Amino acid sequence: MDSLLKIIIMIAIGATIGGVTNFFAIKMLFRPHEPKYIGKMRVPFTPGLIPKRRDELATSLGKTVVKHLLTPEGMRKRLLDEQISSHITHFVQAEVEKMLRSEKTVRSLIEPLYPDAETRILTAADVKLRDELTQVLQDVKARKLYELLGEEGMDRVRMIIPEIVDTMLMKSEEYFYSAEGEAQLRHMVDSFVQRRLGFIAGFIQNVNFVEMIRPEIINILRGSSTRAGMATMITREFERFSERPVATFLDEPLETRLIDGVVTEVVTRLPVGNLLDRTVYSYTRDVEPRVIDDLVPKGVTLVIMRFTDQMESIMDRLKIDQIVQEQVRSLDTSYLEEIVLSISKREFRAITWLGALLGGMIGLIQGLIAII
């Protein structure tokens, strides 16, 4: 009886020692969280193993994640999976469709990002158009008139010169038959008679020279030689002027007025306000089916392919191992302990009981040896 009691006591002692030892060994993985000191001497085995090796654990975990878990090959294979690409496509289609069917106006969408959009757009258009016209005008001024008109333009001007001459002659004839023209002609005749005939003019003052001269002038104006001569003269002068640079026909005030006139006319006609006040759907209504059913799937496929092609470079730039290291280092030790225990709680309990079992077996063996 004494021998059996001795064996039971030794089993109990061995089991207690084994269980308690394993229990404290597990606790010492995390506890204490901070080093403990007696005076200036640090207590051995403080802090616990994991807090003490936190930096090494973070570095090792980061390398493990990059090398064995989040590898470029694994990410590429996952992204190219048909289910994943299909899910991404459906998601993008839904979001794009929602955006394309929006009843919000363009102004309401861009106003938060681009306040007073209409004024700013018109101002930018004014500045840009003014700069472009100034540059174009500088280029034009450096060219000769015939270069600007081109051969076709020159021929067109030559063709309308006879029409101009006919109009001038007709207007001249009408002028000489008008009251103003008759008065001007009478004044010219009287001045000529006074200069040339002197005292004799008094004897012929009752002669109506205007009625005598006017028909002759009209006959001259109606003559084909006059018409041909004026056409030839104007054509010759036009040819001469066409050799001059365009700059000779312009001065700075004229250039300014020309640019201001064109810019004002164009900018005031720009329907920027109407375009901004239209809904998004009014622009996208006609293209929505093609965008949703054709462009989005192709775009998603293209993006995934380009993304996966650059996967290794992207992951290298992301420095995932450093991200993991930083996140592990930032975790509170108690929270890290909680994570590990939540995952391995059963295993740690089993280790504790295994220690008790082994301790009990050792106590049994020692008790049997003691009896023998």
CSV table of C-alpha atoms in Angstrom, one decimal:
chain,number,residue,atom,x,y,z
A,1,MET,CA,0.0,0.0,0.0
A,2,ASP,CA,2.8,2.4,0.8
A,3,SER,CA,4.5,1.6,-2.5
A,4,LEU,CA,1.3,2.3,-4.4
A,5,LEU,CA,0.8,5.6,-2.6
A,6,LYS,CA,4.4,6.5,-3.3
A,7,ILE,CA,3.9,5.8,-7.0
A,8,ILE,CA,0.7,7.9,-7.1
A,9,ILE,CA,2.4,10.8,-5.4
A,10,MET,CA,5.4,10.7,-7.7
A,11,ILE,CA,3.0,10.5,-10.7
A,12,ALA,CA,1.2,13.6,-9.4
A,13,ILE,CA,4.4,15.5,-8.8
A,14,GLY,CA,5.8,14.6,-12.2
A,15,ALA,CA,2.5,15.6,-14.0
A,16,THR,CA,2.3,18.8,-12.1
A,17,ILE,CA,5.9,19.7,-12.9
A,18,GLY,CA,5.5,18.8,-16.6
A,19,GLY,CA,2.2,20.7,-17.0
A,20,VAL,CA,3.4,23.8,-15.1
A,21,THR,CA,6.7,23.8,-16.9
A,22,ASN,CA,5.1,23.7,-20.3
A,23,PHE,CA,2.5,26.3,-19.2
A,24,PHE,CA,5.1,28.8,-18.2
A,25,ALA,CA,7.2,28.0,-21.2
A,26,ILE,CA,4.3,29.0,-23.4
A,27,LYS,CA,3.6,32.1,-21.4
A,28,MET,CA,7.3,33.1,-21.6
A,29,LEU,CA,6.9,33.2,-25.4
A,30,PHE,CA,5.0,36.5,-24.8
A,31,ARG,CA,5.5,37.5,-21.2
A,32,PRO,CA,6.7,39.8,-19.9
A,33,HIS,CA,6.1,42.3,-22.7
A,34,GLU,CA,8.8,44.6,-21.4
A,35,PRO,CA,12.3,43.9,-19.9
A,36,LYS,CA,12.3,43.8,-16.0
A,37,TYR,CA,15.1,45.2,-13.9
A,38,ILE,CA,16.4,44.7,-10.4
A,39,GLY,CA,18.3,47.8,-9.9
A,40,LYS,CA,20.4,48.2,-13.1
A,41,MET,CA,20.4,44.4,-13.7
A,42,ARG,CA,18.0,43.0,-16.2
A,43,VAL,CA,16.1,40.0,-15.1
A,44,PRO,CA,17.0,36.9,-17.3
A,45,PHE,CA,14.4,35.8,-19.9
A,46,THR,CA,12.7,39.2,-19.9
A,47,PRO,CA,11.1,40.3,-22.1
A,48,GLY,CA,9.5,37.2,-23.6
A,49,LEU,CA,10.9,35.5,-26.7
A,50,ILE,CA,8.5,37.0,-29.2
A,51,PRO,CA,8.7,40.6,-27.9
A,52,LYS,CA,12.5,40.3,-27.7
A,53,ARG,CA,12.8,39.0,-31.3
A,54,ARG,CA,10.0,41.2,-32.7
A,55,ASP,CA,12.3,42.8,-35.3
A,56,GLU,CA,13.7,39.5,-36.4
A,57,LEU,CA,10.2,38.0,-36.5
A,58,ALA,CA,8.9,40.9,-38.6
A,59,THR,CA,11.8,40.6,-41.1
A,60,SER,CA,11.5,36.9,-41.4
A,61,LEU,CA,7.7,37.1,-41.8
A,62,GLY,CA,8.1,39.8,-44.5
A,63,LYS,CA,10.5,37.7,-46.5
A,64,THR,CA,8.3,34.6,-46.1
A,65,VAL,CA,5.2,36.4,-47.3
A,66,VAL,CA,7.0,37.7,-50.4
A,67,LYS,CA,8.9,34.5,-51.1
A,68,HIS,CA,6.2,31.9,-50.5
A,69,LEU,CA,2.8,33.6,-50.2
A,70,LEU,CA,2.3,36.8,-52.3
A,71,THR,CA,4.6,35.8,-55.2
A,72,PRO,CA,4.3,37.5,-58.6
A,73,GLU,CA,3.5,34.1,-60.2
A,74,GLY,CA,0.7,33.5,-57.7
A,75,MET,CA,-0.8,37.0,-58.1
A,76,ARG,CA,-0.5,36.7,-61.9
A,77,LYS,CA,-2.2,33.4,-62.0
A,78,ARG,CA,-5.0,34.6,-59.7
A,79,LEU,CA,-5.7,37.8,-61.7
A,80,LEU,CA,-5.8,35.8,-65.0
A,81,ASP,CA,-8.3,33.3,-63.5
A,82,GLU,CA,-11.5,33.5,-65.5
A,83,GLN,CA,-13.7,33.9,-62.5
A,84,ILE,CA,-11.7,36.8,-61.2
A,85,SER,CA,-11.5,38.6,-64.5
A,86,SER,CA,-15.2,38.1,-65.0
A,87,HIS,CA,-16.0,39.5,-61.6
A,88,ILE,CA,-13.8,42.5,-62.2
A,89,THR,CA,-15.4,43.0,-65.6
A,90,HIS,CA,-19.0,42.9,-64.2
A,91,PHE,CA,-18.0,45.3,-61.4
A,92,VAL,CA,-16.5,47.8,-63.8
A,93,GLN,CA,-19.5,47.5,-66.2
A,94,ALA,CA,-21.9,48.2,-63.3
A,95,GLU,CA,-19.9,51.2,-62.2
A,96,VAL,CA,-19.4,52.6,-65.7
A,97,GLU,CA,-23.1,52.1,-66.5
A,98,LYS,CA,-24.0,54.0,-63.3
A,99,MET,CA,-21.7,56.8,-64.3
A,100,LEU,CA,-22.9,57.0,-68.0
A,101,ARG,CA,-26.6,57.1,-66.9
A,102,SER,CA,-26.1,59.8,-64.5
A,103,GLU,CA,-28.7,62.6,-64.7
A,104,LYS,CA,-26.3,65.1,-63.1
A,105,THR,CA,-25.1,67.9,-65.3
A,106,VAL,CA,-21.5,68.2,-66.4
A,107,ARG,CA,-21.3,71.5,-64.5
A,108,SER,CA,-22.4,69.9,-61.2
A,109,LEU,CA,-19.8,67.2,-61.6
A,110,ILE,CA,-16.8,69.4,-62.4
A,111,GLU,CA,-17.7,72.4,-60.3
A,112,PRO,CA,-16.3,71.0,-57.0
A,113,LEU,CA,-13.0,70.3,-58.8
A,114,TYR,CA,-13.0,73.2,-61.2
A,115,PRO,CA,-15.0,76.1,-59.7
A,116,ASP,CA,-16.5,78.7,-62.1
A,117,ALA,CA,-15.8,76.4,-65.0
A,118,GLU,CA,-17.6,78.3,-67.7
A,119,THR,CA,-15.8,81.6,-67.1
A,120,ARG,CA,-12.4,79.8,-66.8
A,121,ILE,CA,-13.0,77.8,-70.0
A,122,LEU,CA,-14.0,80.9,-71.9
A,123,THR,CA,-11.0,82.9,-70.5
A,124,ALA,CA,-8.7,80.0,-71.4
A,125,ALA,CA,-10.2,79.9,-74.9
A,126,ASP,CA,-9.8,83.6,-75.3
A,127,VAL,CA,-6.1,83.5,-74.3
A,128,LYS,CA,-5.3,80.5,-76.4
A,129,LEU,CA,-7.1,81.8,-79.5
A,130,ARG,CA,-5.5,85.2,-79.1
A,131,ASP,CA,-2.0,83.6,-78.9
A,132,GLU,CA,-2.7,81.3,-81.9
A,133,LEU,CA,-4.0,84.2,-84.0
A,134,THR,CA,-1.1,86.4,-83.1
A,135,GLN,CA,1.3,83.6,-84.1
A,136,VAL,CA,-0.6,83.0,-87.4
A,137,LEU,CA,-0.7,86.7,-88.2
A,138,GLN,CA,3.1,86.9,-87.6
A,139,ASP,CA,3.6,84.1,-90.1
A,140,VAL,CA,1.2,85.6,-92.6
A,141,LYS,CA,2.9,89.1,-92.3
A,142,ALA,CA,6.2,87.6,-93.3
A,143,ARG,CA,4.8,86.2,-96.6
A,144,LYS,CA,4.1,88.1,-99.8
A,145,LEU,CA,0.6,88.7,-100.9
A,146,TYR,CA,0.8,86.4,-103.9
A,147,GLU,CA,2.1,83.6,-101.7
A,148,LEU,CA,-0.8,84.1,-99.3
A,149,LEU,CA,-3.4,84.1,-102.1
A,150,GLY,CA,-1.8,81.3,-104.1
A,151,GLU,CA,-2.1,80.9,-107.9
A,152,GLU,CA,-5.8,80.1,-107.6
A,153,GLY,CA,-6.4,83.2,-105.6
A,154,MET,CA,-4.4,85.4,-107.9
A,155,ASP,CA,-6.4,84.1,-110.9
A,156,ARG,CA,-9.7,84.8,-109.0
A,157,VAL,CA,-8.7,88.4,-108.4
A,158,ARG,CA,-7.7,88.8,-112.1
A,159,MET,CA,-11.1,87.4,-113.1
A,160,ILE,CA,-13.0,89.9,-111.1
A,161,ILE,CA,-11.0,93.0,-112.1
A,162,PRO,CA,-13.1,93.5,-115.3
A,163,GLU,CA,-16.2,93.4,-113.1
A,164,ILE,CA,-14.7,96.0,-110.8
A,165,VAL,CA,-13.9,98.2,-113.8
A,166,ASP,CA,-17.4,97.9,-115.2
A,167,THR,CA,-18.9,98.8,-111.8
A,168,MET,CA,-16.5,101.8,-111.5
A,169,LEU,CA,-17.4,103.1,-115.0
A,170,MET,CA,-21.1,102.6,-114.3
A,171,LYS,CA,-20.9,104.5,-111.0
A,172,SER,CA,-18.8,107.2,-112.7
A,173,GLU,CA,-21.5,107.7,-115.3
A,174,GLU,CA,-24.2,107.8,-112.7
A,175,TYR,CA,-22.1,110.4,-110.8
A,176,PHE,CA,-21.7,112.7,-113.7
A,177,TYR,CA,-25.5,112.7,-114.3
A,178,SER,CA,-26.2,113.4,-110.6
A,179,ALA,CA,-26.7,116.9,-109.2
A,180,GLU,CA,-23.4,116.6,-107.2
A,181,GLY,CA,-21.5,115.4,-110.3
A,182,GLU,CA,-23.0,118.1,-112.5
A,183,ALA,CA,-22.0,120.8,-110.0
A,184,GLN,CA,-18.5,119.4,-109.7
A,185,LEU,CA,-18.2,119.2,-113.5
A,186,ARG,CA,-19.5,122.8,-113.8
A,187,HIS,CA,-17.0,124.0,-111.3
A,188,MET,CA,-14.2,122.3,-113.1
A,189,VAL,CA,-15.2,123.8,-116.5
A,190,ASP,CA,-15.6,127.3,-115.0
A,191,SER,CA,-12.2,127.1,-113.4
A,192,PHE,CA,-10.6,125.9,-116.7
A,193,VAL,CA,-12.3,128.7,-118.7
A,194,GLN,CA,-11.2,131.4,-116.3
A,195,ARG,CA,-7.6,130.1,-116.2
A,196,ARG,CA,-7.3,129.6,-120.0
A,197,LEU,CA,-9.4,132.2,-121.6
A,198,GLY,CA,-9.2,135.1,-119.2
A,199,PHE,CA,-11.3,138.1,-120.2
A,200,ILE,CA,-12.9,136.2,-123.1
A,201,ALA,CA,-14.7,134.1,-120.5
A,202,GLY,CA,-17.1,137.0,-120.0
A,203,PHE,CA,-18.3,136.8,-123.6
A,204,ILE,CA,-19.1,133.1,-123.4
A,205,GLN,CA,-20.4,132.8,-119.9
A,206,ASN,CA,-23.9,131.9,-121.3
A,207,VAL,CA,-22.5,128.9,-123.1
A,208,ASN,CA,-23.4,125.6,-121.4
A,209,PHE,CA,-20.1,123.8,-121.5
A,210,VAL,CA,-21.3,121.1,-119.1
A,211,GLU,CA,-23.9,119.8,-121.6
A,212,MET,CA,-21.3,119.9,-124.3
A,213,ILE,CA,-18.6,118.0,-122.3
A,214,ARG,CA,-20.6,115.5,-120.4
A,215,PRO,CA,-21.7,113.4,-123.4
A,216,GLU,CA,-18.1,113.2,-124.5
A,217,ILE,CA,-17.0,112.1,-121.0
A,218,ILE,CA,-19.8,109.5,-121.0
A,219,ASN,CA,-18.7,108.2,-124.4
A,220,ILE,CA,-15.1,107.9,-123.1
A,221,LEU,CA,-16.3,106.0,-120.1
A,222,ARG,CA,-18.4,103.7,-122.3
A,223,GLY,CA,-15.6,103.0,-124.7
A,224,SER,CA,-14.1,99.6,-124.9
A,225,SER,CA,-10.6,101.1,-124.9
A,226,THR,CA,-11.3,102.8,-121.6
A,227,ARG,CA,-12.5,99.6,-120.1
A,228,ALA,CA,-9.6,97.6,-121.4
A,229,GLY,CA,-7.1,100.3,-120.3
A,230,MET,CA,-8.4,100.5,-116.8
A,231,ALA,CA,-8.5,96.7,-116.5
A,232,THR,CA,-4.9,96.5,-117.7
A,233,MET,CA,-3.8,99.3,-115.3
A,234,ILE,CA,-5.6,97.8,-112.3
A,235,THR,CA,-4.2,94.4,-113.1
A,236,ARG,CA,-0.7,95.7,-113.4
A,237,GLU,CA,-1.0,97.6,-110.1
A,238,PHE,CA,-2.4,94.5,-108.5
A,239,GLU,CA,0.5,92.4,-109.7
A,240,ARG,CA,2.9,95.0,-108.4
A,241,PHE,CA,1.2,95.1,-105.0
A,242,SER,CA,1.1,91.3,-104.8
A,243,GLU,CA,4.9,91.3,-104.6
A,244,ARG,CA,4.8,93.3,-101.4
A,245,PRO,CA,4.8,91.5,-98.0
A,246,VAL,CA,1.5,91.4,-96.2
A,247,ALA,CA,3.1,93.3,-93.3
A,248,THR,CA,3.1,96.5,-95.5
A,249,PHE,CA,-0.8,96.4,-95.5
A,250,LEU,CA,-1.1,96.1,-91.8
A,251,ASP,CA,-0.2,98.2,-88.8
A,252,GLU,CA,-0.3,97.5,-85.1
A,253,PRO,CA,-3.7,99.1,-84.4
A,254,LEU,CA,-5.2,97.2,-87.3
A,255,GLU,CA,-3.7,93.9,-86.2
A,256,THR,CA,-5.1,94.5,-82.7
A,257,ARG,CA,-8.6,95.3,-84.0
A,258,LEU,CA,-8.5,92.3,-86.3
A,259,ILE,CA,-7.5,89.9,-83.5
A,260,ASP,CA,-9.9,91.4,-81.0
A,261,GLY,CA,-12.7,91.1,-83.5
A,262,VAL,CA,-12.1,87.5,-84.4
A,263,VAL,CA,-11.5,86.4,-80.8
A,264,THR,CA,-14.6,88.2,-79.5
A,265,GLU,CA,-16.8,86.8,-82.3
A,266,VAL,CA,-15.6,83.2,-81.8
A,267,VAL,CA,-15.6,83.2,-78.0
A,268,THR,CA,-19.1,84.7,-77.7
A,269,ARG,CA,-20.4,82.0,-80.0
A,270,LEU,CA,-18.9,79.1,-78.0
A,271,PRO,CA,-21.8,77.2,-76.4
A,272,VAL,CA,-19.9,76.4,-73.2
A,273,GLY,CA,-22.7,77.1,-70.9
A,274,ASN,CA,-25.2,74.9,-72.8
A,275,LEU,CA,-22.6,72.1,-72.9
A,276,LEU,CA,-22.0,72.3,-69.2
A,277,ASP,CA,-25.7,72.3,-68.3
A,278,ARG,CA,-26.5,69.1,-70.2
A,279,THR,CA,-26.7,65.9,-68.3
A,280,VAL,CA,-24.0,63.2,-68.6
A,281,TYR,CA,-26.6,60.8,-70.0
A,282,SER,CA,-27.3,63.2,-72.9
A,283,TYR,CA,-23.8,62.7,-74.1
A,284,THR,CA,-23.4,59.0,-73.4
A,285,ARG,CA,-26.9,57.8,-74.5
A,286,ASP,CA,-25.9,56.8,-78.0
A,287,VAL,CA,-22.5,55.2,-77.1
A,288,GLU,CA,-23.5,53.4,-73.8
A,289,PRO,CA,-24.1,50.0,-75.4
A,290,ARG,CA,-20.8,50.0,-77.2
A,291,VAL,CA,-18.9,51.3,-74.1
A,292,ILE,CA,-20.5,48.7,-71.7
A,293,ASP,CA,-20.5,45.7,-73.9
A,294,ASP,CA,-17.4,46.2,-76.0
A,295,LEU,CA,-15.0,48.8,-74.6
A,296,VAL,CA,-15.2,47.9,-70.9
A,297,PRO,CA,-14.4,44.1,-71.3
A,298,LYS,CA,-11.6,44.9,-73.7
A,299,GLY,CA,-10.3,47.6,-71.4
A,300,VAL,CA,-10.4,45.4,-68.3
A,301,THR,CA,-8.6,42.6,-70.2
A,302,LEU,CA,-6.0,45.0,-71.5
A,303,VAL,CA,-5.4,46.4,-68.0
A,304,ILE,CA,-5.2,43.0,-66.4
A,305,MET,CA,-2.7,41.8,-69.0
A,306,ARG,CA,-0.6,44.9,-68.7
A,307,PHE,CA,-0.8,44.8,-65.0
A,308,THR,CA,0.2,41.1,-64.8
A,309,ASP,CA,3.0,41.7,-67.3
A,310,GLN,CA,4.5,44.2,-64.9
A,311,MET,CA,3.5,42.3,-61.8
A,312,GLU,CA,7.1,41.5,-60.7
A,313,SER,CA,8.1,45.2,-61.1
A,314,ILE,CA,5.0,46.4,-59.3
A,315,MET,CA,5.4,44.1,-56.3
A,316,ASP,CA,9.1,45.0,-56.2
A,317,ARG,CA,8.1,48.7,-56.1
A,318,LEU,CA,5.4,48.1,-53.5
A,319,LYS,CA,8.0,46.6,-51.1
A,320,ILE,CA,5.5,44.2,-49.6
A,321,ASP,CA,8.1,42.7,-47.3
A,322,GLN,CA,8.7,46.2,-45.8
A,323,ILE,CA,5.0,46.7,-45.4
A,324,VAL,CA,4.6,43.4,-43.5
A,325,GLN,CA,7.6,44.3,-41.4
A,326,GLU,CA,6.2,47.7,-40.5
A,327,GLN,CA,2.8,46.3,-39.7
A,328,VAL,CA,4.2,43.6,-37.5
A,329,ARG,CA,6.4,46.1,-35.7
A,330,SER,CA,3.5,48.4,-35.2
A,331,LEU,CA,1.3,45.7,-33.5
A,332,ASP,CA,0.9,45.9,-29.8
A,333,THR,CA,2.6,42.9,-28.1
A,334,SER,CA,-0.6,42.0,-26.2
A,335,TYR,CA,-2.6,42.1,-29.5
A,336,LEU,CA,0.1,40.0,-31.2
A,337,GLU,CA,-0.2,37.5,-28.3
A,338,GLU,CA,-4.0,37.5,-28.7
A,339,ILE,CA,-3.7,36.7,-32.4
A,340,VAL,CA,-1.3,33.8,-31.9
A,341,LEU,CA,-3.3,32.4,-29.0
A,342,SER,CA,-6.6,32.6,-30.9
A,343,ILE,CA,-5.0,30.6,-33.7
A,344,SER,CA,-3.1,28.1,-31.5
A,345,LYS,CA,-5.1,28.0,-28.3
A,346,ARG,CA,-6.0,24.3,-28.6
A,347,GLU,CA,-2.4,23.4,-29.6
A,348,PHE,CA,-0.9,25.2,-26.6
A,349,ARG,CA,-3.4,23.6,-24.3
A,350,ALA,CA,-2.5,20.2,-25.8
A,351,ILE,CA,1.2,21.0,-25.2
A,352,THR,CA,0.4,21.8,-21.6
A,353,TRP,CA,-1.4,18.5,-21.0
A,354,LEU,CA,1.2,16.6,-22.9
A,355,GLY,CA,3.8,18.0,-20.5
A,356,ALA,CA,1.7,16.8,-17.6
A,357,LEU,CA,1.3,13.4,-19.2
A,358,LEU,CA,5.0,13.1,-19.8
A,359,GLY,CA,5.7,14.3,-16.3
A,360,GLY,CA,3.3,11.7,-14.9
A,361,MET,CA,4.9,8.9,-16.9
A,362,ILE,CA,8.3,10.0,-15.7
A,363,GLY,CA,7.0,10.0,-12.1
A,364,LEU,CA,5.5,6.5,-12.6
A,365,ILE,CA,8.9,5.2,-13.9
A,366,GLN,CA,10.7,6.8,-11.0
A,367,GLY,CA,8.2,5.3,-8.5
A,368,LEU,CA,8.6,1.8,-10.0
A,369,ILE,CA,12.4,2.2,-9.9
A,370,ALA,CA,12.2,3.3,-6.2
A,371,ILE,CA,10.1,0.3,-5.3
A,372,ILE,CA,12.5,-2.1,-7.0
